Tab-separated table of C-alpha atoms and ligand atoms in Angstrom:
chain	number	residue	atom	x	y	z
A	19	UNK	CA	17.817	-0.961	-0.364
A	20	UNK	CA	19.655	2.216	1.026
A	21	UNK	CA	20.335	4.918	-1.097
A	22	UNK	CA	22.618	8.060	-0.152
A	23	UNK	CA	22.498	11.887	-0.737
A	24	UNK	CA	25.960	12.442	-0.017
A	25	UNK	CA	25.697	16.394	-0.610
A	26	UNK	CA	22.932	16.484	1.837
A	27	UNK	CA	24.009	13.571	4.364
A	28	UNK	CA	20.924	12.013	3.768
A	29	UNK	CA	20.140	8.297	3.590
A	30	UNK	CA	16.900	6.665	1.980
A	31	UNK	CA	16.394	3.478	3.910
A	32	UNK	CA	13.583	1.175	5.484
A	33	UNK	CA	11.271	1.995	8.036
A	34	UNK	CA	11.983	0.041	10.793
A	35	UNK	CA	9.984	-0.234	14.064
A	36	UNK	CA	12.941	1.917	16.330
A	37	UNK	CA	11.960	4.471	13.785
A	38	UNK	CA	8.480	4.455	14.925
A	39	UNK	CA	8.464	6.896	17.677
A	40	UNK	CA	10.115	9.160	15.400
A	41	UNK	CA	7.491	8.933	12.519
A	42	UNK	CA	4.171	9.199	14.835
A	43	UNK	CA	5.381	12.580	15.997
A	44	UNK	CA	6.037	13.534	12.127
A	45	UNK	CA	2.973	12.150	11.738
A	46	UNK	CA	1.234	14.255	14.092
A	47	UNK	CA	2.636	17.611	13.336
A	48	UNK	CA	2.118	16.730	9.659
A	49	UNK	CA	-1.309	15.695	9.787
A	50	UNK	CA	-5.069	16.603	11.317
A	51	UNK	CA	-5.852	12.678	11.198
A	52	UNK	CA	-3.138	10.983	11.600
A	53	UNK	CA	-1.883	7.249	10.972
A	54	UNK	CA	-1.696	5.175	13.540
A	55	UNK	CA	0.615	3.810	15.983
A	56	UNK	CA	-1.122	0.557	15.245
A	57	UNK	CA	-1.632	1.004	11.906
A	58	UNK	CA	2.615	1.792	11.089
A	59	UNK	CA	3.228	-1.515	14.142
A	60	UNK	CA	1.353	-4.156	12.153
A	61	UNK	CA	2.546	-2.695	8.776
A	62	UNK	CA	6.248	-2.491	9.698
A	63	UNK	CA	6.005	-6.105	11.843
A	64	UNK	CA	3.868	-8.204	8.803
A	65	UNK	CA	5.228	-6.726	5.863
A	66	UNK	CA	3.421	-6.907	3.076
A	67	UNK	CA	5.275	-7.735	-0.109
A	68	UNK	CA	4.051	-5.065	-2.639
A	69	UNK	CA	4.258	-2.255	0.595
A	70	UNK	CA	7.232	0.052	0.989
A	71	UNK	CA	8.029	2.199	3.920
A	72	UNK	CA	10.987	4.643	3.644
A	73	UNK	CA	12.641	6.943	6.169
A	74	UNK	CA	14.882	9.946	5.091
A	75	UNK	CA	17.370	9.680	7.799
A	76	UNK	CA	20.416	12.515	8.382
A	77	UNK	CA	22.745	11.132	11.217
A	78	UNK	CA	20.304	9.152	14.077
A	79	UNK	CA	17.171	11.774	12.776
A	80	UNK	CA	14.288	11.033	10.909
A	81	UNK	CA	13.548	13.912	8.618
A	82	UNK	CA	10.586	12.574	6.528
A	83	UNK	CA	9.240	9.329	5.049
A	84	UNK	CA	7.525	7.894	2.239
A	85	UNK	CA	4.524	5.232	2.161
A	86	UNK	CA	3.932	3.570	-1.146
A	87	UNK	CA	2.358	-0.059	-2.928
A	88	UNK	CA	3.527	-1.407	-6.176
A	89	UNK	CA	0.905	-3.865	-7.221
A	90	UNK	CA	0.116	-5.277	-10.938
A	91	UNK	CA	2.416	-2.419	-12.661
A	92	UNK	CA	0.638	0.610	-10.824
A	93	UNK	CA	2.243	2.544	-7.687
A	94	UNK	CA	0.106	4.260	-5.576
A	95	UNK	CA	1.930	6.547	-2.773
A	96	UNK	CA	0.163	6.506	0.398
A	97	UNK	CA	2.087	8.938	2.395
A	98	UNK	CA	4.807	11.334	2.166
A	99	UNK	CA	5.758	13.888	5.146
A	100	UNK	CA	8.653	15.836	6.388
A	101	UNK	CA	8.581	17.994	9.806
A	102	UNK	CA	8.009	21.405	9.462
A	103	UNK	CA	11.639	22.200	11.395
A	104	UNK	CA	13.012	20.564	7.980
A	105	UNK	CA	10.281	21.742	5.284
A	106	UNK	CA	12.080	23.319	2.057
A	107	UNK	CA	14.846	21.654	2.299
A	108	UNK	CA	14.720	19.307	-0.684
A	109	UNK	CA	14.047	16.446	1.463
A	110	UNK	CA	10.721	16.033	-0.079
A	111	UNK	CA	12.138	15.613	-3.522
A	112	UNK	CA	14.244	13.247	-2.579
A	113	UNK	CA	12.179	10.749	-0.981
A	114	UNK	CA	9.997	11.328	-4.211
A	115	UNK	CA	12.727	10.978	-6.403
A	116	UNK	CA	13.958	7.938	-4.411
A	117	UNK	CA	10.561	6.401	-4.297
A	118	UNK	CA	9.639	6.845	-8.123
A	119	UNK	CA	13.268	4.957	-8.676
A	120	UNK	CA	12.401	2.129	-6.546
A	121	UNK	CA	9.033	2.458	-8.038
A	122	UNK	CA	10.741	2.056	-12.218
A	123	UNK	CA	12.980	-0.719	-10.957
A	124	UNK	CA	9.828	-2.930	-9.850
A	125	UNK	CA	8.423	-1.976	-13.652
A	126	UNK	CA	5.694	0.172	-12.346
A	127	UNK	CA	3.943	1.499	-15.099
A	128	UNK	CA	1.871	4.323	-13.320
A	129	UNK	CA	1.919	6.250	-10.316
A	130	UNK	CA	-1.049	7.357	-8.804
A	131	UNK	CA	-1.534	9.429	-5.054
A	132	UNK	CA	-4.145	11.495	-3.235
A	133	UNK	CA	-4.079	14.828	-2.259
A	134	UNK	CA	-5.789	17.511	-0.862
A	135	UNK	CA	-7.446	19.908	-2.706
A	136	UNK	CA	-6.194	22.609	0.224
A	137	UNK	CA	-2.499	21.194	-0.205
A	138	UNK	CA	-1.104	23.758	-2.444
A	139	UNK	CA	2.499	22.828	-1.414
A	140	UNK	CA	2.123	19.518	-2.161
A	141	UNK	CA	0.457	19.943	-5.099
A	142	UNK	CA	3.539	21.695	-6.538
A	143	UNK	CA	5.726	18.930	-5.750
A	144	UNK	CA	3.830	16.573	-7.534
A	145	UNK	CA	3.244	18.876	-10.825
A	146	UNK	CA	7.419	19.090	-10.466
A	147	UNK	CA	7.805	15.385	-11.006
A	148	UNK	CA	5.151	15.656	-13.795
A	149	UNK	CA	2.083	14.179	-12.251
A	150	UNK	CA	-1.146	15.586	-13.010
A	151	UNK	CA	-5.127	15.839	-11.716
A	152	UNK	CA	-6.910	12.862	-13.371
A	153	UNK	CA	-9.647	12.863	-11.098
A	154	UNK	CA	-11.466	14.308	-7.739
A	155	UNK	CA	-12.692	12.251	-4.793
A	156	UNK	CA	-15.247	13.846	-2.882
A	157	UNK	CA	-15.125	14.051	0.816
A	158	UNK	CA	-11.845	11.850	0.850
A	159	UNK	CA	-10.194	13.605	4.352
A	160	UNK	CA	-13.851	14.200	5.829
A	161	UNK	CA	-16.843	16.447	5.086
A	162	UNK	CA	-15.857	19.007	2.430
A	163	UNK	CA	-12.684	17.804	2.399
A	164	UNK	CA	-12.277	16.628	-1.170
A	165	UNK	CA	-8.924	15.198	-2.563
A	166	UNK	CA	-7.787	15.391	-6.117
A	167	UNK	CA	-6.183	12.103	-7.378
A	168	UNK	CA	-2.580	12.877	-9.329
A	169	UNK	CA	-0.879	10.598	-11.658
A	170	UNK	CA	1.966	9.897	-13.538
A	171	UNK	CA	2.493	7.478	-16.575
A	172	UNK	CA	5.775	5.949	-16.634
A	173	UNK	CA	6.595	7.087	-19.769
A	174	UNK	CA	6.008	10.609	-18.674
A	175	UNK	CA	9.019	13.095	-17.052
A	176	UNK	CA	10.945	11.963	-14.439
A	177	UNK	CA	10.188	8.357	-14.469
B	10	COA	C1	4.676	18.255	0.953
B	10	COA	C2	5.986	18.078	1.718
B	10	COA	C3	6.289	16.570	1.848
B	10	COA	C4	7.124	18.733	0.917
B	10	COA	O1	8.344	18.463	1.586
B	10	COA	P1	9.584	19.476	1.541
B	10	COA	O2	10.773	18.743	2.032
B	10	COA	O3	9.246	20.744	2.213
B	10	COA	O4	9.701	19.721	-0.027
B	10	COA	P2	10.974	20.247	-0.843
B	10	COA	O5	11.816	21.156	0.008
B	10	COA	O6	11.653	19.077	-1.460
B	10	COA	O7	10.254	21.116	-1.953
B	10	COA	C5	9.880	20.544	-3.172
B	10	COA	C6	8.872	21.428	-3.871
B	10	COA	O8	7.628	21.379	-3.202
B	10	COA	C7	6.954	22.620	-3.335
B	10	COA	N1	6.753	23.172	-1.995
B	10	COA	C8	7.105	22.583	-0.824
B	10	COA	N2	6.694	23.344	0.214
B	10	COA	C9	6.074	24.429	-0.309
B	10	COA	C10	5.424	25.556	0.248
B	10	COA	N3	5.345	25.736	1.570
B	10	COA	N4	4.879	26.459	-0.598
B	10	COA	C11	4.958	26.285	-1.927
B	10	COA	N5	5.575	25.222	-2.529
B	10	COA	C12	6.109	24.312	-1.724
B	10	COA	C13	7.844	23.501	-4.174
B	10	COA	O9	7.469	23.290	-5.518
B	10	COA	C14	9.223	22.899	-3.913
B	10	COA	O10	10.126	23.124	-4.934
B	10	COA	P3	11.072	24.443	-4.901
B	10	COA	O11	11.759	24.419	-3.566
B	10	COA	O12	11.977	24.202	-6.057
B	10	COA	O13	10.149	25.613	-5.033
B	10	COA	C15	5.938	18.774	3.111
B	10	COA	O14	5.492	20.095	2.938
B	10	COA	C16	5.030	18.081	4.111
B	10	COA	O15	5.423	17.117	4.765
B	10	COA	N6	3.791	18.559	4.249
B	10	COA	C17	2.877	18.036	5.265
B	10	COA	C18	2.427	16.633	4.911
B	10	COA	C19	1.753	16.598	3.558
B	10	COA	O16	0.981	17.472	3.206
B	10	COA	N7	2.049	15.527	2.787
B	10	COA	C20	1.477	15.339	1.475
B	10	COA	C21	0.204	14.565	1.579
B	10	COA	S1	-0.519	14.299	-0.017
């Protein structure tokens, strides 16, 4: 499925592995411990069939990406980044708005992510689309680095 964003020339489409190289380096600016070269190969090569990997793409660029599972009625979204050279932009909205679309379609009836506690700015993304803390994992990004767990019914906003 590829969906457009005419007023922003942006398309939502697939991951695919020429995207790769792309990604990792999102990846690494984005992230102290990032995923995997290996990890996004053997994802994006032996797709799994509840797995969903999503690029935000404006002309031949990758500006962010979205990571998420639909499994038994309840989403979970793995991973969501976009470069700091693009932050602000709205590009994070719409790969969550895109995502949370795909994710009604496939009758999800929750949505649930991880985030850290330190992450303010993502944090208010979330609380934008209506999500909410349900819960606290301790030491979920390393030592002291706890993560809250956010989540979204499907009859709640936005979904
Ligand atoms: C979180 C992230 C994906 C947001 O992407 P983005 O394209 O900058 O987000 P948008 O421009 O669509 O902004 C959406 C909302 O997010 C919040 N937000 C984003 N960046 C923010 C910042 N630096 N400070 C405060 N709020 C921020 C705001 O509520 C914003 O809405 P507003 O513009 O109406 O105020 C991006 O900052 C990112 O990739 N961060 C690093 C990776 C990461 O932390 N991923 C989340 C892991 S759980």
């Amino acid at each position: 499925m590829t969906t457009q964003n005419p007023l922003q020339n942006l398309t939502f489409e697939p991951m695919h592995l020429d995207d790769l190289q792309q990604v990792l380096d999102i990846e690494n600016q984005c992230f102290e411990n990032p995923w995997s070269n290996t990890y996004f190969t053997i994802s994006l090569k032996r797709p799994r069939s509840y797995e969903r990997f999503y690029v935000a793409r404006r002309e031949n660029t990758v500006v962010g990406y979205i990571v998420f599972n639909i499994l038994h009625g309840e989403a979970h979204i793995l991973n969501i980044a976009v470069p700091p050279a693009f932050q602000r932009q709205g590009i994070g909205k719409y790969l969550l708005t895109s995502a949370l679309e795909m994710i009604q379609v496939d009758n999800g009836r929750e949505v649930l992510l991880e985030v850290a506690v330190s992450n303010l700015p993502a944090q208010y993304l979330y609380r934008q689309f209506g999500f909410r803390i349900c819960g606290i994992r301790k030491n979920y990004y390393g030592r002291y680095k706890d993560a809250y767990v956010f989540r979204k019914g499907a009859k709640d906003d936005a979904i």
